[in-house]
Amino acid sequence: MLKFKFGAWAVVFMLAVLSFSACDDNDDETYNPPANIIEALKQLYPNAQNVEWEMKGNYYVADCWVTGDELDVWFDANANWVMTENELDSIDQLVPAVYTGFRNSNYSSWVVTDVFVLTYPQHSTESVIQVKQGNLKFALYFSQEGGLLHERDITDGDDTNWPPMG
């Protein structure tokens, strides 16, 4: 019985060693932006938690949690806030006008895959509803009054919501 317990633990130990050695070292990569970018996030969202940074194009993006919401907060190279993206759990969380606008659109029968609210310092808030039908995928950008501002074909896989230019 003692040999069995020792043998069982030896097997568990060997499996653990093998599983850790099989891990890619890139799993622990973290990106740390310049101090002025980190400070800009602290000024904008002082209660941000679990912050992870990445670069998207020329932007510094903080993936973080603020009061129960997962946000992607975008900054330019000068530490200016350019956009906050808040991913919603459901289309039902959108303001009623956007929900109605979508239901009255040509895409209302498509499958909703993701929903976002984009907040900007210089532009009006937008809601984004990503939809698919067959192999086609589109991002639909709505004003908070429910009007469809524009649509973008994201079938190629780039579903990033980029800040507006200028």
mmCIF file of C-alpha atoms in Angstrom:
data_model
loop_
_atom_site.group_PDB
_atom_site.id
_atom_site.type_symbol
_atom_site.label_atom_id
_atom_site.label_comp_id
_atom_site.label_asym_id
_atom_site.label_seq_id
_atom_site.Cartn_x
_atom_site.Cartn_y
_atom_site.Cartn_z
ATOM 1 C CA MET A 1 0.000 0.000 0.000
ATOM 2 C CA LEU A 2 2.823 2.389 0.846
ATOM 3 C CA LYS A 3 4.541 1.653 -2.478
ATOM 4 C CA PHE A 4 1.294 2.424 -4.322
ATOM 5 C CA LYS A 5 0.898 5.787 -2.590
ATOM 6 C CA PHE A 6 4.492 6.707 -3.290
ATOM 7 C CA GLY A 7 4.154 5.549 -6.897
ATOM 8 C CA ALA A 8 0.931 7.506 -7.376
ATOM 9 C CA TRP A 9 2.530 10.661 -5.977
ATOM 10 C CA ALA A 10 5.567 10.119 -8.172
ATOM 11 C CA VAL A 11 3.322 9.952 -11.242
ATOM 12 C CA VAL A 12 1.473 13.114 -10.201
ATOM 13 C CA PHE A 13 4.778 14.903 -9.602
ATOM 14 C CA MET A 14 6.177 13.820 -12.987
ATOM 15 C CA LEU A 15 3.020 14.948 -14.778
ATOM 16 C CA ALA A 16 3.215 18.317 -13.054
ATOM 17 C CA VAL A 17 6.866 18.744 -14.027
ATOM 18 C CA LEU A 18 6.127 17.813 -17.622
ATOM 19 C CA SER A 19 3.126 20.111 -17.862
ATOM 20 C CA PHE A 20 5.095 23.096 -16.551
ATOM 21 C CA SER A 21 8.005 22.413 -18.851
ATOM 22 C CA ALA A 22 5.636 22.256 -21.821
ATOM 23 C CA CYS A 23 4.356 25.787 -21.192
ATOM 24 C CA ASP A 24 5.493 28.514 -23.539
ATOM 25 C CA ASP A 25 7.543 31.211 -21.873
ATOM 26 C CA ASN A 26 5.483 33.867 -23.703
ATOM 27 C CA ASP A 27 2.561 33.299 -21.324
ATOM 28 C CA ASP A 28 4.162 35.589 -18.756
ATOM 29 C CA GLU A 29 4.841 38.491 -21.116
ATOM 30 C CA THR A 30 3.634 41.766 -19.699
ATOM 31 C CA TYR A 31 3.901 45.129 -21.332
ATOM 32 C CA ASN A 32 4.634 48.210 -19.283
ATOM 33 C CA PRO A 33 3.972 51.533 -21.010
ATOM 34 C CA PRO A 34 5.781 54.777 -20.153
ATOM 35 C CA ALA A 35 5.018 56.276 -16.746
ATOM 36 C CA ASN A 36 2.983 59.171 -18.203
ATOM 37 C CA ILE A 37 0.568 56.674 -19.809
ATOM 38 C CA ILE A 38 0.133 54.789 -16.531
ATOM 39 C CA GLU A 39 -0.452 58.081 -14.719
ATOM 40 C CA ALA A 40 -3.061 59.129 -17.314
ATOM 41 C CA LEU A 41 -5.026 55.934 -16.601
ATOM 42 C CA LYS A 42 -4.820 56.587 -12.845
ATOM 43 C CA GLN A 43 -6.139 60.128 -13.368
ATOM 44 C CA LEU A 44 -9.017 58.969 -15.586
ATOM 45 C CA TYR A 45 -9.940 55.783 -13.700
ATOM 46 C CA PRO A 46 -8.407 55.917 -10.200
ATOM 47 C CA ASN A 47 -10.145 52.669 -9.197
ATOM 48 C CA ALA A 48 -8.926 50.617 -12.162
ATOM 49 C CA GLN A 49 -7.890 47.099 -11.137
ATOM 50 C CA ASN A 50 -6.211 44.112 -12.805
ATOM 51 C CA VAL A 51 -4.644 46.351 -15.440
ATOM 52 C CA GLU A 52 -2.923 44.703 -18.397
ATOM 53 C CA TRP A 53 -1.354 46.837 -21.108
ATOM 54 C CA GLU A 54 -0.855 46.237 -24.810
ATOM 55 C CA MET A 55 -0.110 48.202 -27.963
ATOM 56 C CA LYS A 56 -2.696 48.417 -30.738
ATOM 57 C CA GLY A 57 -1.229 50.298 -33.654
ATOM 58 C CA ASN A 58 0.157 53.514 -32.152
ATOM 59 C CA TYR A 59 -2.114 53.364 -29.116
ATOM 60 C CA TYR A 60 -1.506 52.215 -25.551
ATOM 61 C CA VAL A 61 -4.488 50.157 -24.395
ATOM 62 C CA ALA A 62 -5.218 49.273 -20.778
ATOM 63 C CA ASP A 63 -7.466 46.251 -20.293
ATOM 64 C CA CYS A 64 -8.828 46.742 -16.786
ATOM 65 C CA TRP A 65 -11.776 46.416 -14.442
ATOM 66 C CA VAL A 66 -13.581 49.461 -13.070
ATOM 67 C CA THR A 67 -16.587 49.020 -10.745
ATOM 68 C CA GLY A 68 -17.499 45.645 -12.227
ATOM 69 C CA ASP A 69 -17.045 46.605 -15.888
ATOM 70 C CA GLU A 70 -14.250 45.349 -18.118
ATOM 71 C CA LEU A 71 -12.856 48.308 -20.021
ATOM 72 C CA ASP A 72 -10.282 48.843 -22.729
ATOM 73 C CA VAL A 73 -8.940 52.371 -22.224
ATOM 74 C CA TRP A 74 -7.005 53.838 -25.156
ATOM 75 C CA PHE A 75 -4.288 56.521 -24.985
ATOM 76 C CA ASP A 76 -2.154 58.123 -27.667
ATOM 77 C CA ALA A 77 1.627 58.508 -27.416
ATOM 78 C CA ASN A 78 1.180 61.837 -25.574
ATOM 79 C CA ALA A 79 -0.900 60.165 -22.829
ATOM 80 C CA ASN A 80 -4.104 61.719 -24.151
ATOM 81 C CA TRP A 81 -7.212 59.625 -23.563
ATOM 82 C CA VAL A 82 -8.787 58.817 -26.930
ATOM 83 C CA MET A 83 -11.419 56.165 -26.192
ATOM 84 C CA THR A 84 -12.892 53.769 -23.653
ATOM 85 C CA GLU A 85 -14.465 50.548 -24.866
ATOM 86 C CA ASN A 86 -16.895 48.820 -22.517
ATOM 87 C CA GLU A 87 -17.952 45.317 -23.545
ATOM 88 C CA LEU A 88 -21.519 44.555 -22.488
ATOM 89 C CA ASP A 89 -22.870 41.126 -21.595
ATOM 90 C CA SER A 90 -26.011 41.470 -23.691
ATOM 91 C CA ILE A 91 -27.754 43.630 -26.276
ATOM 92 C CA ASP A 92 -30.399 44.215 -23.612
ATOM 93 C CA GLN A 93 -27.912 46.462 -21.761
ATOM 94 C CA LEU A 94 -27.904 49.026 -24.577
ATOM 95 C CA VAL A 95 -29.906 52.204 -24.261
ATOM 96 C CA PRO A 96 -33.453 51.601 -25.547
ATOM 97 C CA ALA A 97 -33.024 53.794 -28.651
ATOM 98 C CA VAL A 98 -30.032 51.756 -29.848
ATOM 99 C CA TYR A 99 -31.814 48.494 -29.137
ATOM 100 C CA THR A 100 -34.825 49.698 -31.137
ATOM 101 C CA GLY A 101 -32.597 51.011 -33.933
ATOM 102 C CA PHE A 102 -30.957 47.617 -34.261
ATOM 103 C CA ARG A 103 -34.295 45.772 -34.189
ATOM 104 C CA ASN A 104 -35.502 48.041 -37.023
ATOM 105 C CA SER A 105 -32.320 47.598 -39.100
ATOM 106 C CA ASN A 106 -31.620 45.241 -41.993
ATOM 107 C CA TYR A 107 -29.440 43.215 -39.594
ATOM 108 C CA SER A 108 -32.090 42.416 -36.987
ATOM 109 C CA SER A 109 -32.278 38.756 -38.036
ATOM 110 C CA TRP A 110 -28.491 38.300 -37.820
ATOM 111 C CA VAL A 111 -26.878 36.675 -34.770
ATOM 112 C CA VAL A 112 -25.460 39.181 -32.267
ATOM 113 C CA THR A 113 -21.949 38.123 -31.220
ATOM 114 C CA ASP A 114 -20.632 41.099 -29.209
ATOM 115 C CA VAL A 115 -21.879 44.451 -27.922
ATOM 116 C CA PHE A 116 -19.773 47.478 -26.940
ATOM 117 C CA VAL A 117 -20.201 51.060 -25.841
ATOM 118 C CA LEU A 118 -17.465 53.442 -27.025
ATOM 119 C CA THR A 119 -16.911 56.639 -25.062
ATOM 120 C CA TYR A 120 -14.714 59.460 -26.392
ATOM 121 C CA PRO A 121 -13.455 62.745 -24.961
ATOM 122 C CA GLN A 122 -14.235 64.728 -28.147
ATOM 123 C CA HIS A 123 -17.007 62.744 -29.896
ATOM 124 C CA SER A 124 -20.451 61.441 -29.039
ATOM 125 C CA THR A 125 -20.786 58.018 -27.438
ATOM 126 C CA GLU A 126 -21.409 55.164 -29.863
ATOM 127 C CA SER A 127 -22.763 51.661 -29.414
ATOM 128 C CA VAL A 128 -21.341 48.830 -31.496
ATOM 129 C CA ILE A 129 -23.221 45.645 -32.239
ATOM 130 C CA GLN A 130 -21.211 42.900 -33.912
ATOM 131 C CA VAL A 131 -23.348 40.469 -35.896
ATOM 132 C CA LYS A 132 -22.862 37.456 -38.123
ATOM 133 C CA GLN A 133 -24.825 35.563 -40.719
ATOM 134 C CA GLY A 134 -23.175 32.541 -42.287
ATOM 135 C CA ASN A 135 -19.563 33.507 -42.992
ATOM 136 C CA LEU A 136 -20.289 37.247 -42.980
ATOM 137 C CA LYS A 137 -19.519 39.393 -39.923
ATOM 138 C CA PHE A 138 -20.263 43.090 -39.514
ATOM 139 C CA ALA A 139 -19.782 45.763 -36.860
ATOM 140 C CA LEU A 140 -22.711 48.181 -36.697
ATOM 141 C CA TYR A 141 -22.059 51.596 -35.143
ATOM 142 C CA PHE A 142 -25.095 53.370 -33.671
ATOM 143 C CA SER A 143 -25.583 56.827 -32.179
ATOM 144 C CA GLN A 144 -27.185 56.898 -28.731
ATOM 145 C CA GLU A 145 -30.344 58.141 -30.459
ATOM 146 C CA GLY A 146 -30.536 54.826 -32.349
ATOM 147 C CA GLY A 147 -29.363 55.898 -35.793
ATOM 148 C CA LEU A 148 -27.023 53.589 -37.716
ATOM 149 C CA LEU A 149 -23.904 55.722 -38.228
ATOM 150 C CA HIS A 150 -21.927 53.247 -40.295
ATOM 151 C CA GLU A 151 -21.191 49.574 -40.712
ATOM 152 C CA ARG A 152 -17.879 47.796 -41.155
ATOM 153 C CA ASP A 153 -17.230 44.386 -42.669
ATOM 154 C CA ILE A 154 -15.195 42.410 -40.113
ATOM 155 C CA THR A 155 -15.381 39.090 -41.909
ATOM 156 C CA ASP A 156 -11.579 39.131 -42.311
ATOM 157 C CA GLY A 157 -11.197 38.850 -38.528
ATOM 158 C CA ASP A 158 -10.143 42.402 -37.587
ATOM 159 C CA ASP A 159 -12.971 43.320 -35.234
ATOM 160 C CA THR A 160 -11.034 46.016 -33.371
ATOM 161 C CA ASN A 161 -13.031 49.147 -32.608
ATOM 162 C CA TRP A 162 -10.499 51.845 -33.482
ATOM 163 C CA PRO A 163 -10.701 55.437 -32.194
ATOM 164 C CA PRO A 164 -11.986 57.975 -34.734
ATOM 165 C CA MET A 165 -9.386 59.806 -36.763
ATOM 166 C CA GLY A 166 -8.835 63.474 -35.992
#
